[in-house]
Amino acid sequence: MVQVRSLARYLEAFAPLAYQESYDNAGLIVGDPDMEVTGVLVSLDATETVIDEAIAKGCNVVVAHHPIVFKGLKKLNGRNYVERTVIKAIRNDVAVYAAHTNLDNVAGGVNFKIAEKLGLQQVRILAPKTQILSKLVVFVPDNDLQAVLSAIYDAGAGRIGTYEHCSFRVGGTGSFKPLDGANPTVGEIGRDETVGEHRLEVILPAYLESSVVAAMQKAHSYEVPAYDLYPLNNANQEVGSGAIGELPEAMNLQDWLGYLKGQMQLNVIRYTPWRGTPIKRIAVCGGVGSFLLNDAVRAGADVFVTADYKYHEFFDADGRIVICDIGHYESEVFTKDLIAQHLSKQFRTFAVILSDTVTNPVQYFT
């Protein structure tokens, strides 16, 4: 039996809620965490129609990219589509989970899915986040070293990019004098003691500080382990906004626009004038991406693929780059495939179904 909380825990291991933007509302929005999952419907949005589809297909969980609730609801009387959706989900015991900007902000997330659709190579985060890493320094007696290492690794420390179990250690001598009331593992009350120790250093995500320290303390034999936690300003190359990569071969503008339209299944592309240079390096951001324009330019991108550009914002390209606005829904619709792929690999006791409902509120007359 798989409970909703297990489903949420798995999704949050890949896209931690700590990485969502401050305005966001990712996570379990509606539903009982202890409810058994009978089926999952994956959609870009959670709307009334999507809830109806989930009920019809025997799914009691909807996993969507966009949260149905962004602001606090003071009343639930069905006066708008948000309230009606929440009411319908509650009445029919359908849980609603959202993986939004936390899924945008991780390597392998939404923007990496766009890069995959475009066949980009050497893909990396466009604007890595800073101040989300910490360093733990702990002084460990020689006999405890492997136990402490294993414990903090299991708790999520020591991962850098595509490497794990990363640490630095150097041997030395620790000294202490137990006082009355102490219960020392080594030494005697009132006597100075020296012990062979290692200074152990590991990097960890800041949001895991409490769990990593707890794991260290449990594995450490000392009554009061000596340790330090330092906030780091290092850029975390695995977390941040947008993505950038290279096309296998350069294209001219017309070939690029045709390729983009076909790969992303677009009705229309709004774009700025081409500066005439070959198009090879592509920056992408699903949904609203204008805040990343200067990052894309600094990274040497020839094109910036994103959505929701306003008229005056297009002038900001200023001949430096081609902005391609492909629409919000269109830029993120393949997020459904990304989520479904992850869930299908992990869970085998229930169906994971892609929603057939087109939730795009924008229609095109062609």
Coordinates of C-alpha atoms in Angstrom, one line a residue:
M1 CA 0.0 0.0 0.0
V2 CA 1.4 3.4 -1.0
Q3 CA 0.1 6.4 0.9
V4 CA -0.1 10.0 -0.3
R5 CA 2.6 11.0 2.1
S6 CA 5.0 8.4 0.4
L7 CA 4.2 9.8 -3.0
A8 CA 4.8 13.4 -1.7
R9 CA 8.1 12.3 0.0
Y10 CA 9.4 10.8 -3.2
L11 CA 8.6 13.9 -5.3
E12 CA 10.1 16.1 -2.7
A13 CA 13.3 14.1 -2.6
F14 CA 13.8 15.1 -6.3
A15 CA 12.3 18.6 -6.0
P16 CA 12.6 19.7 -2.4
L17 CA 10.0 22.2 -1.2
A18 CA 12.8 24.3 0.3
Y19 CA 13.6 25.3 -3.3
Q20 CA 10.3 26.8 -4.2
E21 CA 10.1 30.5 -4.5
S22 CA 8.7 32.6 -1.6
Y23 CA 5.4 33.3 -3.4
D24 CA 4.7 29.7 -4.2
N25 CA 2.5 27.0 -2.7
A26 CA 3.9 23.7 -3.8
G27 CA 3.2 20.5 -1.9
L28 CA 0.1 18.7 -0.9
I29 CA -2.7 21.2 -1.2
V30 CA -5.8 19.0 -0.8
G31 CA -6.1 15.6 0.7
D32 CA -5.3 13.2 3.5
P33 CA -1.6 12.2 3.7
D34 CA -2.5 8.8 5.0
M35 CA -4.9 8.0 2.1
E36 CA -3.9 5.0 0.0
V37 CA -3.1 5.9 -3.6
T38 CA -5.3 4.1 -6.1
G39 CA -4.2 6.0 -9.2
V40 CA -2.4 9.2 -10.2
L41 CA -3.5 11.6 -12.9
V42 CA -0.7 14.0 -14.0
S43 CA -1.7 17.4 -15.4
L44 CA -0.2 20.8 -15.9
D45 CA -3.1 22.4 -14.0
A46 CA -5.6 21.2 -11.4
T47 CA -9.0 22.4 -12.6
E48 CA -12.6 21.2 -12.2
T49 CA -12.3 19.3 -15.5
V50 CA -9.1 17.6 -14.4
I51 CA -10.7 16.5 -11.1
D52 CA -13.6 15.1 -13.2
E53 CA -11.2 13.2 -15.4
A54 CA -9.4 11.8 -12.4
I55 CA -12.7 10.5 -10.9
A56 CA -13.7 9.0 -14.3
K57 CA -10.3 7.2 -14.6
G58 CA -10.2 5.9 -11.0
C59 CA -7.4 8.2 -9.9
N60 CA -7.7 9.6 -6.3
V61 CA -4.5 11.8 -6.7
V62 CA -3.9 14.6 -9.1
V63 CA -0.3 15.7 -9.4
A64 CA -0.1 19.1 -11.2
H65 CA 2.7 21.5 -12.0
H66 CA 0.6 24.6 -11.1
P67 CA -0.9 24.9 -7.6
I68 CA -4.6 25.4 -7.7
V69 CA -4.3 27.6 -4.5
F70 CA -1.8 30.4 -4.5
K71 CA -3.4 32.7 -1.8
G72 CA -5.2 31.9 1.4
L73 CA -8.9 31.0 0.9
K74 CA -11.1 32.8 3.4
K75 CA -14.3 31.2 2.2
L76 CA -15.2 28.0 0.3
N77 CA -18.6 28.7 -1.3
G78 CA -17.8 28.0 -5.0
R79 CA -17.7 31.6 -6.1
N80 CA -14.7 31.0 -8.5
Y81 CA -13.0 28.1 -10.2
V82 CA -10.4 27.8 -7.5
E83 CA -13.0 27.2 -4.8
R84 CA -15.1 24.9 -7.0
T85 CA -12.0 22.8 -7.8
V86 CA -11.1 22.4 -4.1
I87 CA -14.7 21.6 -3.1
K88 CA -15.0 19.0 -5.8
A89 CA -11.7 17.4 -4.8
I90 CA -12.6 17.2 -1.2
R91 CA -16.1 15.8 -1.9
N92 CA -14.7 13.1 -4.0
D93 CA -11.6 12.2 -1.9
V94 CA -9.2 13.3 -4.5
A95 CA -5.8 14.6 -3.3
V96 CA -4.2 17.4 -5.2
Y97 CA -0.4 17.8 -5.1
A98 CA 1.6 20.5 -6.9
A99 CA 5.3 20.5 -7.9
H100 CA 5.9 24.0 -9.1
T101 CA 8.9 26.3 -8.8
N102 CA 10.7 23.7 -6.7
L103 CA 10.5 21.6 -9.9
D104 CA 11.5 24.6 -12.0
N105 CA 14.6 25.1 -9.9
V106 CA 16.3 21.7 -9.9
A107 CA 18.7 20.2 -12.4
G108 CA 16.6 17.6 -14.3
G109 CA 13.4 19.6 -13.7
V110 CA 11.1 21.6 -16.0
N111 CA 13.8 23.5 -17.8
F112 CA 15.9 20.5 -18.4
K113 CA 12.8 18.8 -19.9
I114 CA 12.5 21.7 -22.4
A115 CA 16.2 21.4 -23.2
E116 CA 15.6 17.7 -23.8
K117 CA 12.7 18.4 -26.2
L118 CA 15.0 20.8 -28.1
G119 CA 17.9 18.3 -28.2
L120 CA 20.3 20.5 -26.4
Q121 CA 23.6 19.2 -25.2
Q122 CA 25.9 20.2 -22.3
V123 CA 22.8 21.4 -20.4
R124 CA 23.3 23.3 -17.1
I125 CA 21.5 25.7 -14.8
L126 CA 21.4 29.2 -16.3
A127 CA 21.3 31.2 -13.0
P128 CA 22.5 29.0 -10.1
K129 CA 21.2 30.0 -6.7
T130 CA 23.5 31.1 -3.9
Q131 CA 23.2 31.1 -0.1
I132 CA 21.5 27.7 0.0
L133 CA 24.5 25.6 1.0
S134 CA 26.2 25.1 4.3
K135 CA 29.4 23.5 5.5
L136 CA 29.5 21.2 8.6
V137 CA 32.9 20.9 10.4
V138 CA 32.9 18.2 13.1
F139 CA 35.7 16.8 15.2
V140 CA 35.5 13.0 15.3
P141 CA 37.6 10.5 17.2
D142 CA 39.4 8.1 14.9
N143 CA 37.2 5.2 15.9
D144 CA 34.0 7.0 15.0
L145 CA 35.0 8.3 11.6
Q146 CA 33.4 5.8 9.4
A147 CA 30.1 5.6 11.4
V148 CA 29.8 9.4 11.4
L149 CA 30.6 9.6 7.7
S150 CA 28.0 7.0 6.8
A151 CA 25.4 8.7 8.9
I152 CA 25.8 12.2 7.5
Y153 CA 26.1 10.9 3.9
D154 CA 22.8 9.0 4.4
A155 CA 21.2 12.2 5.7
G156 CA 22.1 14.1 2.5
A157 CA 25.5 15.7 3.1
G158 CA 28.6 15.3 0.9
R159 CA 26.9 15.7 -2.5
I160 CA 28.5 18.0 -5.0
G161 CA 27.1 17.9 -8.6
T162 CA 27.2 14.4 -9.9
Y163 CA 29.5 13.2 -7.0
E164 CA 28.5 11.9 -3.6
H165 CA 30.4 11.0 -0.4
C166 CA 32.5 14.1 -0.8
S167 CA 34.4 15.2 2.3
F168 CA 37.7 16.6 3.5
R169 CA 39.4 15.3 6.7
V170 CA 42.7 15.9 8.4
G171 CA 44.1 14.2 11.5
G172 CA 45.0 16.0 14.7
T173 CA 44.7 15.9 18.5
G174 CA 41.6 16.9 20.5
S175 CA 41.9 17.9 24.1
F176 CA 39.3 18.3 26.9
K177 CA 38.7 18.0 30.6
P178 CA 35.4 16.5 31.9
L179 CA 33.8 18.4 34.7
D180 CA 31.5 17.2 37.5
G181 CA 28.2 16.0 35.9
A182 CA 29.8 15.0 32.6
N183 CA 29.5 11.4 31.3
P184 CA 32.6 11.1 29.1
T185 CA 33.1 8.4 26.6
V186 CA 36.8 8.8 27.0
G187 CA 38.7 10.1 30.0
E188 CA 37.9 10.8 33.7
I189 CA 36.3 13.6 35.6
G190 CA 38.7 16.3 36.5
R191 CA 41.6 15.1 34.3
D192 CA 42.9 16.6 31.1
E193 CA 42.6 14.2 28.2
T194 CA 43.9 14.1 24.6
V195 CA 42.4 11.9 21.8
G196 CA 43.4 11.3 18.2
E197 CA 40.7 13.0 16.1
H198 CA 39.8 14.0 12.6
R199 CA 38.6 17.4 11.5
L200 CA 35.8 16.4 9.1
E201 CA 34.3 18.8 6.6
V202 CA 31.2 18.3 4.3
I203 CA 29.0 20.5 2.3
L204 CA 25.2 20.1 2.5
P205 CA 22.0 21.8 1.4
A206 CA 21.1 24.4 4.1
Y207 CA 17.6 23.0 4.5
L208 CA 19.0 19.7 5.7
E209 CA 21.1 21.2 8.5
S210 CA 19.0 19.9 11.3
S211 CA 18.7 16.3 10.0
V212 CA 22.4 16.1 9.1
V213 CA 23.4 17.4 12.6
A214 CA 21.0 15.0 14.3
A215 CA 22.5 12.1 12.3
M216 CA 26.0 13.1 13.2
Q217 CA 25.2 13.4 16.9
K218 CA 23.5 10.0 16.9
A219 CA 26.5 8.3 15.3
H220 CA 29.1 10.2 17.3
S221 CA 30.3 8.6 20.6
Y222 CA 31.0 11.8 22.4
E223 CA 28.4 13.2 24.9
V224 CA 28.8 16.6 23.4
P225 CA 30.4 16.6 19.9
A226 CA 32.3 19.7 18.8
Y227 CA 31.1 21.0 15.5
D228 CA 30.6 24.2 13.5
L229 CA 28.0 25.1 10.8
Y230 CA 28.9 27.8 8.2
P231 CA 26.6 29.4 5.7
L232 CA 28.2 29.4 2.2
N233 CA 27.8 31.9 -0.6
N234 CA 28.9 29.3 -3.2
A235 CA 26.6 29.0 -6.2
N236 CA 24.8 25.6 -6.1
Q237 CA 25.2 24.4 -9.7
E238 CA 22.3 21.9 -9.2
V239 CA 19.7 24.5 -8.2
G240 CA 18.6 27.7 -9.9
S241 CA 16.6 29.3 -12.6
G242 CA 16.4 28.5 -16.3
A243 CA 18.8 26.2 -18.3
I244 CA 21.2 26.7 -21.1
G245 CA 22.7 24.3 -23.7
E246 CA 24.0 23.9 -27.2
L247 CA 22.3 22.7 -30.4
P248 CA 24.2 19.9 -32.1
E249 CA 24.6 22.1 -35.1
A250 CA 24.1 25.8 -35.7
M251 CA 21.0 27.0 -37.6
N252 CA 19.8 30.2 -39.3
L253 CA 16.6 31.9 -38.0
Q254 CA 14.1 30.3 -40.3
D255 CA 15.4 26.8 -39.7
W256 CA 15.5 27.4 -35.9
L257 CA 11.9 28.7 -35.8
G258 CA 10.6 25.8 -37.8
Y259 CA 12.5 23.4 -35.5
L260 CA 11.3 25.1 -32.3
K261 CA 7.7 25.0 -33.6
G262 CA 7.9 21.4 -34.4
Q263 CA 9.7 20.2 -31.3
M264 CA 7.5 22.1 -28.9
Q265 CA 4.2 21.5 -30.9
L266 CA 3.5 25.3 -31.2
N267 CA 0.8 27.3 -32.8
V268 CA 2.7 30.5 -32.8
I269 CA 6.0 32.0 -31.8
R270 CA 6.5 35.7 -30.9
Y271 CA 10.1 36.6 -31.5
T272 CA 12.5 39.6 -31.7
P273 CA 14.7 40.5 -34.7
W274 CA 17.6 38.3 -35.6
R275 CA 21.1 39.7 -35.5
G276 CA 22.3 37.4 -38.3
T277 CA 24.7 35.3 -36.4
P278 CA 24.4 31.5 -36.3
I279 CA 22.0 30.1 -33.7
K280 CA 23.6 27.5 -31.5
R281 CA 23.5 28.3 -27.8
I282 CA 20.0 28.3 -26.4
A283 CA 18.7 29.5 -23.0
V284 CA 15.3 28.3 -21.8
C285 CA 12.9 29.1 -19.0
G286 CA 9.5 27.6 -18.7
G287 CA 6.7 30.1 -17.9
V288 CA 7.6 33.7 -17.1
G289 CA 11.2 34.2 -17.9
S290 CA 11.9 37.9 -18.5
F291 CA 13.8 38.2 -15.3
L292 CA 16.5 35.9 -16.8
L293 CA 17.2 37.8 -19.9
N294 CA 20.4 39.4 -18.8
D295 CA 21.6 36.0 -17.5
A296 CA 21.0 34.5 -20.9
V297 CA 22.9 37.4 -22.6
R298 CA 25.8 37.1 -20.2
A299 CA 26.0 33.3 -20.8
G300 CA 26.3 34.0 -24.5
A301 CA 23.0 32.6 -25.6
D302 CA 21.9 33.3 -29.2
V303 CA 18.2 32.6 -28.3
F304 CA 16.1 32.8 -25.2
V305 CA 13.0 30.5 -25.2
T306 CA 10.5 31.4 -22.6
A307 CA 6.9 32.8 -22.2
D308 CA 4.7 35.7 -21.0
Y309 CA 6.7 38.5 -22.4
K310 CA 5.0 41.9 -22.4
Y311 CA 5.3 44.3 -25.4
H312 CA 7.8 46.7 -23.9
E313 CA 9.9 43.9 -22.5
F314 CA 10.7 42.7 -26.1
F315 CA 12.7 45.9 -26.6
D316 CA 15.1 44.7 -23.9
A317 CA 16.6 42.2 -26.4
D318 CA 18.2 45.2 -28.0
G319 CA 19.9 43.2 -30.8
R320 CA 21.8 41.1 -28.3
I321 CA 19.7 38.0 -28.4
V322 CA 16.6 36.6 -30.0
I323 CA 13.7 36.3 -27.6
C324 CA 11.2 33.5 -28.5
D325 CA 8.0 33.7 -26.6
I326 CA 6.2 30.4 -27.1
G327 CA 3.4 30.7 -24.5
H328 CA 3.2 29.7 -20.9
Y329 CA 1.2 26.5 -21.4
E330 CA 3.3 25.5 -24.4
S331 CA 6.6 26.0 -22.5
E332 CA 5.6 23.8 -19.6
V333 CA 3.1 21.2 -21.0
F334 CA 5.8 18.5 -21.2
T335 CA 6.3 18.8 -17.5
K336 CA 3.5 16.2 -17.3
D337 CA 5.8 13.7 -19.0
L338 CA 8.6 14.5 -16.7
I339 CA 6.5 13.9 -13.6
A340 CA 4.9 10.8 -15.0
Q341 CA 8.3 9.3 -15.9
H342 CA 9.6 9.8 -12.3
L343 CA 6.4 8.3 -10.7
S344 CA 6.2 5.3 -13.1
K345 CA 9.8 4.3 -12.3
Q346 CA 9.2 4.4 -8.6
F347 CA 5.7 3.1 -8.1
R348 CA 4.2 -0.1 -9.6
T349 CA 1.1 -0.7 -7.5
F350 CA -1.1 2.0 -9.2
A351 CA -1.5 3.5 -12.6
V352 CA 0.2 6.8 -13.5
I353 CA -1.9 8.5 -16.3
L354 CA -1.2 11.6 -18.3
S355 CA -4.2 13.9 -18.4
D356 CA -6.0 14.3 -21.7
T357 CA -7.5 17.6 -20.6
V358 CA -6.1 20.7 -22.3
T359 CA -6.0 23.3 -19.6
N360 CA -4.6 26.1 -21.7
P361 CA -6.9 29.2 -21.1
V362 CA -5.4 30.8 -24.2
Q363 CA -6.9 30.0 -27.6
Y364 CA -5.5 30.9 -31.0
F365 CA -7.3 31.8 -34.2
T366 CA -5.2 30.8 -37.2

